[in-house]
mmCIF file of C-alpha atoms in Angstrom:
data_model
loop_
_atom_site.group_PDB
_atom_site.id
_atom_site.type_symbol
_atom_site.label_atom_id
_atom_site.label_comp_id
_atom_site.label_asym_id
_atom_site.label_seq_id
_atom_site.Cartn_x
_atom_site.Cartn_y
_atom_site.Cartn_z
ATOM 1 C CA MET A 1 3.394 20.884 -9.952
ATOM 2 C CA VAL A 2 6.719 19.259 -9.062
ATOM 3 C CA VAL A 3 7.052 18.306 -5.407
ATOM 4 C CA PRO A 4 10.237 16.986 -3.779
ATOM 5 C CA VAL A 5 9.592 13.912 -1.663
ATOM 6 C CA THR A 6 12.982 14.209 -0.033
ATOM 7 C CA SER A 7 13.234 17.551 1.716
ATOM 8 C CA ARG A 8 16.179 19.605 0.482
ATOM 9 C CA GLY A 9 18.728 21.059 2.846
ATOM 10 C CA ARG A 10 21.030 24.016 2.170
ATOM 11 C CA PRO A 11 22.915 23.610 -1.128
ATOM 12 C CA LEU A 12 26.423 22.304 -0.482
ATOM 13 C CA ASP A 13 29.644 22.519 -2.459
ATOM 14 C CA ALA A 14 29.783 19.299 -4.457
ATOM 15 C CA SER A 15 33.413 18.482 -3.674
ATOM 16 C CA VAL A 16 32.790 18.814 0.058
ATOM 17 C CA GLU A 17 29.702 16.620 -0.139
ATOM 18 C CA GLN A 18 31.497 13.981 -2.180
ATOM 19 C CA ARG A 19 34.175 13.575 0.473
ATOM 20 C CA VAL A 20 32.379 14.250 3.746
ATOM 21 C CA LEU A 21 29.098 12.390 3.293
ATOM 22 C CA PRO A 22 30.588 9.009 2.257
ATOM 23 C CA ALA A 23 33.181 9.336 5.042
ATOM 24 C CA THR A 24 30.379 9.889 7.544
ATOM 25 C CA ARG A 25 28.549 6.761 6.395
ATOM 26 C CA GLU A 26 31.736 4.679 6.454
ATOM 27 C CA LEU A 27 32.513 5.681 10.022
ATOM 28 C CA LEU A 28 28.919 5.188 11.098
ATOM 29 C CA ALA A 29 28.890 1.679 9.631
ATOM 30 C CA ALA A 30 32.260 0.801 11.187
ATOM 31 C CA SER A 31 31.497 1.882 14.754
ATOM 32 C CA SER A 32 28.422 3.471 16.288
ATOM 33 C CA LEU A 33 26.638 6.768 16.300
ATOM 34 C CA SER A 34 27.704 7.414 19.882
ATOM 35 C CA ASP A 35 31.360 7.095 18.858
ATOM 36 C CA LEU A 36 31.053 9.289 15.772
ATOM 37 C CA ARG A 37 33.065 12.519 15.981
ATOM 38 C CA ILE A 38 33.515 15.429 13.598
ATOM 39 C CA ASP A 39 37.292 15.145 14.108
ATOM 40 C CA ASP A 40 37.237 11.582 12.760
ATOM 41 C CA ILE A 41 35.095 12.607 9.785
ATOM 42 C CA ALA A 42 37.487 15.454 9.021
ATOM 43 C CA ARG A 43 40.494 13.106 9.080
ATOM 44 C CA ARG A 44 38.864 10.468 6.899
ATOM 45 C CA SER A 45 37.422 12.909 4.370
ATOM 46 C CA GLY A 46 40.419 15.256 4.242
ATOM 47 C CA VAL A 47 38.089 18.222 4.744
ATOM 48 C CA ALA A 48 38.869 20.757 7.453
ATOM 49 C CA LYS A 49 36.730 20.598 10.568
ATOM 50 C CA THR A 50 35.902 24.282 10.214
ATOM 51 C CA THR A 51 34.644 23.696 6.664
ATOM 52 C CA ILE A 52 32.437 20.855 7.843
ATOM 53 C CA TYR A 53 30.906 23.009 10.575
ATOM 54 C CA ARG A 54 30.265 25.818 8.099
ATOM 55 C CA ARG A 55 28.267 23.423 5.936
ATOM 56 C CA TRP A 56 26.536 21.406 8.649
ATOM 57 C CA PRO A 57 25.837 23.161 11.970
ATOM 58 C CA SER A 58 25.834 19.953 14.006
ATOM 59 C CA LEU A 59 26.642 16.259 13.857
ATOM 60 C CA THR A 60 22.895 15.586 13.693
ATOM 61 C CA HIS A 61 22.557 17.626 10.504
ATOM 62 C CA LEU A 62 25.583 15.893 9.007
ATOM 63 C CA VAL A 63 24.341 12.365 9.737
ATOM 64 C CA VAL A 64 20.923 13.129 8.261
ATOM 65 C CA ALA A 65 22.539 14.722 5.194
ATOM 66 C CA ALA A 66 24.725 11.625 4.734
ATOM 67 C CA MET A 67 21.671 9.380 4.827
ATOM 68 C CA ALA A 68 19.719 11.628 2.447
ATOM 69 C CA ASP A 69 22.669 11.567 0.057
ATOM 70 C CA LEU A 70 22.598 7.768 0.075
ATOM 71 C CA VAL A 71 18.893 7.703 -0.790
ATOM 72 C CA GLY A 72 19.090 10.497 -3.370
ATOM 73 C CA GLU A 73 16.575 13.120 -4.397
ATOM 74 C CA ARG A 74 13.030 11.975 -5.148
ATOM 75 C CA GLU A 75 10.784 14.295 -7.111
ATOM 76 C CA VAL A 76 7.462 13.598 -8.784
ATOM 77 C CA THR A 77 4.879 15.648 -10.620
ATOM 78 C CA ILE A 78 1.562 16.013 -8.802
ATOM 79 C CA THR A 79 -1.365 15.924 -11.209
ATOM 80 C CA ASP A 80 -5.144 15.676 -10.999
ATOM 81 C CA ASP A 81 -4.998 11.868 -11.171
ATOM 82 C CA PRO A 82 -4.390 10.414 -7.672
ATOM 83 C CA GLU A 83 -3.882 6.865 -8.954
ATOM 84 C CA GLU A 84 -1.230 7.893 -11.489
ATOM 85 C CA ASP A 85 0.419 10.082 -8.854
ATOM 86 C CA LEU A 86 0.436 7.202 -6.388
ATOM 87 C CA GLN A 87 2.183 4.944 -8.889
ATOM 88 C CA ARG A 88 4.839 7.521 -9.764
ATOM 89 C CA ILE A 89 5.590 8.484 -6.159
ATOM 90 C CA ALA A 90 5.679 4.878 -4.976
ATOM 91 C CA LEU A 91 8.033 3.846 -7.779
ATOM 92 C CA ALA A 92 10.273 6.853 -7.062
ATOM 93 C CA GLY A 93 10.492 5.814 -3.417
ATOM 94 C CA LEU A 94 11.133 2.145 -4.155
ATOM 95 C CA ARG A 95 13.769 3.032 -6.740
ATOM 96 C CA SER A 96 15.552 5.148 -4.138
ATOM 97 C CA LEU A 97 15.777 2.063 -1.921
ATOM 98 C CA ARG A 98 17.368 0.213 -4.825
ATOM 99 C CA THR A 99 19.837 3.064 -5.264
ATOM 100 C CA ALA A 100 20.731 3.065 -1.573
ATOM 101 C CA GLY A 101 21.101 -0.713 -1.502
ATOM 102 C CA PRO A 102 21.518 -3.006 1.519
ATOM 103 C CA SER A 103 23.683 -0.521 3.430
ATOM 104 C CA LEU A 104 20.635 1.667 4.141
ATOM 105 C CA PRO A 105 18.654 -0.446 6.669
ATOM 106 C CA PRO A 106 21.466 -0.972 9.220
ATOM 107 C CA LEU A 107 22.422 2.703 9.051
ATOM 108 C CA ALA A 108 18.786 3.744 9.444
ATOM 109 C CA LEU A 109 18.352 1.403 12.420
ATOM 110 C CA THR A 110 21.455 2.888 14.013
ATOM 111 C CA VAL A 111 19.833 6.312 13.785
ATOM 112 C CA HIS A 112 16.458 5.158 15.115
ATOM 113 C CA ARG A 113 17.960 3.234 18.036
ATOM 114 C CA HIS A 114 20.001 6.224 19.163
ATOM 115 C CA GLY A 115 18.843 8.181 22.180
ATOM 116 C CA ASP A 116 19.037 11.545 20.408
ATOM 117 C CA ALA A 117 15.391 12.480 19.842
ATOM 118 C CA GLN A 118 16.350 15.466 17.717
ATOM 119 C CA LEU A 119 18.317 13.219 15.352
ATOM 120 C CA ARG A 120 15.364 10.869 14.976
ATOM 121 C CA ARG A 121 13.030 13.797 14.304
ATOM 122 C CA GLU A 122 15.383 15.294 11.706
ATOM 123 C CA TYR A 123 15.810 11.944 9.978
ATOM 124 C CA ARG A 124 12.088 11.316 9.866
ATOM 125 C CA ALA A 125 11.288 14.849 8.676
ATOM 126 C CA ARG A 126 13.789 14.659 5.826
ATOM 127 C CA LEU A 127 13.774 11.030 4.711
ATOM 128 C CA ILE A 128 10.528 9.392 5.818
ATOM 129 C CA ASP A 129 7.673 11.872 6.135
ATOM 130 C CA PRO A 130 7.920 13.554 2.696
ATOM 131 C CA LEU A 131 7.548 10.277 0.774
ATOM 132 C CA ARG A 132 5.140 8.637 3.206
ATOM 133 C CA GLY A 133 3.025 11.782 3.458
ATOM 134 C CA ALA A 134 2.841 12.177 -0.328
ATOM 135 C CA LEU A 135 1.665 8.587 -0.743
ATOM 136 C CA ILE A 136 -0.942 8.908 1.985
ATOM 137 C CA ASP A 137 -2.152 12.159 0.404
ATOM 138 C CA CYS A 138 -2.589 10.413 -2.958
ATOM 139 C CA LEU A 139 -4.636 7.658 -1.353
ATOM 140 C CA GLN A 140 -6.805 10.092 0.550
ATOM 141 C CA ARG A 141 -7.406 12.214 -2.560
ATOM 142 C CA GLY A 142 -8.446 9.061 -4.380
ATOM 143 C CA GLN A 143 -10.741 8.070 -1.531
ATOM 144 C CA ALA A 144 -12.436 11.468 -1.651
ATOM 145 C CA ARG A 145 -13.143 10.951 -5.373
ATOM 146 C CA GLY A 146 -14.276 7.361 -5.105
ATOM 147 C CA VAL A 147 -11.191 6.020 -6.914
ATOM 148 C CA PHE A 148 -10.099 4.073 -3.822
ATOM 149 C CA ARG A 149 -12.146 2.378 -1.116
ATOM 150 C CA ALA A 150 -13.323 4.813 1.543
ATOM 151 C CA ASP A 151 -12.687 2.221 4.267
ATOM 152 C CA ALA A 152 -9.067 1.555 3.251
ATOM 153 C CA ASP A 153 -6.529 2.510 5.919
ATOM 154 C CA ALA A 154 -4.263 4.798 3.880
ATOM 155 C CA PRO A 155 -1.307 4.975 6.334
ATOM 156 C CA LEU A 156 -1.401 1.219 6.897
ATOM 157 C CA ALA A 157 -1.497 0.471 3.161
ATOM 158 C CA VAL A 158 1.501 2.741 2.535
ATOM 159 C CA ASP A 159 3.455 1.307 5.464
ATOM 160 C CA ALA A 160 2.772 -2.250 4.244
ATOM 161 C CA MET A 161 4.275 -1.497 0.834
ATOM 162 C CA ILE A 162 7.331 0.311 2.209
ATOM 163 C CA GLY A 163 7.767 -2.332 4.903
ATOM 164 C CA ALA A 164 7.794 -5.125 2.332
ATOM 165 C CA ALA A 165 10.593 -3.416 0.408
ATOM 166 C CA ILE A 166 12.631 -2.809 3.545
ATOM 167 C CA TYR A 167 12.083 -6.435 4.624
ATOM 168 C CA ARG A 168 13.609 -7.550 1.335
ATOM 169 C CA LEU A 169 16.623 -5.312 1.922
ATOM 170 C CA ALA A 170 17.177 -5.730 5.654
ATOM 171 C CA ILE A 171 16.134 -9.331 6.343
ATOM 172 C CA LEU A 172 16.478 -11.190 3.049
ATOM 173 C CA HIS A 173 19.431 -9.078 1.862
ATOM 174 C CA GLU A 174 17.821 -8.793 -1.555
ATOM 175 C CA THR A 175 17.695 -5.499 -3.431
ATOM 176 C CA PRO A 176 14.202 -5.105 -4.958
ATOM 177 C CA THR A 177 14.300 -5.087 -8.741
ATOM 178 C CA GLU A 178 12.313 -2.758 -10.972
ATOM 179 C CA ALA A 179 9.834 -5.606 -11.480
ATOM 180 C CA ASP A 180 9.574 -6.080 -7.701
ATOM 181 C CA ALA A 181 8.857 -2.381 -7.282
ATOM 182 C CA LYS A 182 6.077 -2.478 -9.861
ATOM 183 C CA ASP A 183 4.606 -5.606 -8.264
ATOM 184 C CA LEU A 184 4.562 -3.924 -4.839
ATOM 185 C CA VAL A 185 2.770 -0.904 -6.288
ATOM 186 C CA SER A 186 0.256 -3.213 -8.005
ATOM 187 C CA LEU A 187 -0.388 -5.004 -4.711
ATOM 188 C CA LEU A 188 -0.981 -1.673 -3.013
ATOM 189 C CA LEU A 189 -3.419 -0.555 -5.706
ATOM 190 C CA ASP A 190 -5.244 -3.907 -5.714
ATOM 191 C CA GLY A 191 -5.725 -3.561 -1.981
ATOM 192 C CA VAL A 192 -7.268 -0.090 -2.088
ATOM 193 C CA ARG A 193 -9.349 -0.188 -5.276
ATOM 194 C CA PRO A 194 -13.097 -0.772 -4.895
ATOM 195 C CA GLN A 195 -13.909 -4.487 -5.035
ATOM 196 C CA PRO A 196 -16.968 -5.978 -6.767
ATOM 197 C CA SER A 197 -19.658 -7.077 -4.333
ATOM 198 C CA ARG A 198 -19.973 -10.776 -3.615
ATOM 199 C CA GLU A 199 -23.425 -10.724 -5.170
ATOM 200 C CA ARG A 200 -22.028 -9.296 -8.415
ATOM 201 C CA GLU A 201 -19.281 -11.904 -8.526
ATOM 202 C CA GLN A 202 -21.725 -14.801 -8.127
#
C-alpha cells in the first residue's frame, strides 16, 4: 500500500503553481507573514488575483501550499515489516529536508510564531503530522511485535531524529547529506531495538 506522508491538496495548474508558490515564499522571506498580501503575490508572480483565489481559498491555504511545495511530495510503501518501513519513511522525510534546504526552517518558524491558529493547524496537518504520524506508527507496530523495545517512547524517538536534522539546517546551516540521513536513521533504530541484558554482555 502506498501512503502519502505529505497530505495532498487540490490539484493545481502547474504554470500557476510555478509562479505563485515561489513568489509567496520570496515575499514571506523578505518581510513577514503579517505583511503578506495576495495583491503583492499577484504582482510578483504575474498571476491575476482572481486566479489565485480560485486556486487557494485563503492566504492561509496559499502559505501552506507554498511550504508544501518547497518540501515536495513524500510517499512510501507500507509493508508488513515495520523496521523496513521505518527506514524508508525516515529517509524520505530527511531527503525532503535536503530538498528544501536552509530556507525551510526560518519560513517554518515564521508560520509557527504567527498568531493565526488556523494557519498553524493547517501547516501541521499537511507538513508535520503525516510524516511524524507514519514514523510513530511504524515504531508502535514494531513494539507490538517485539521488534522494538516496548518501553521506548515512540514520539520522543521520532522527534529526536527530526530535531537533529532541523538543528543541522537551522542552527549549523548545514544541509544533511545522504550519509547523514542514514546515520540518523541508524541512531534511531539503535535506540529502539531490544538491547542485550547486562548479564548476557558480561
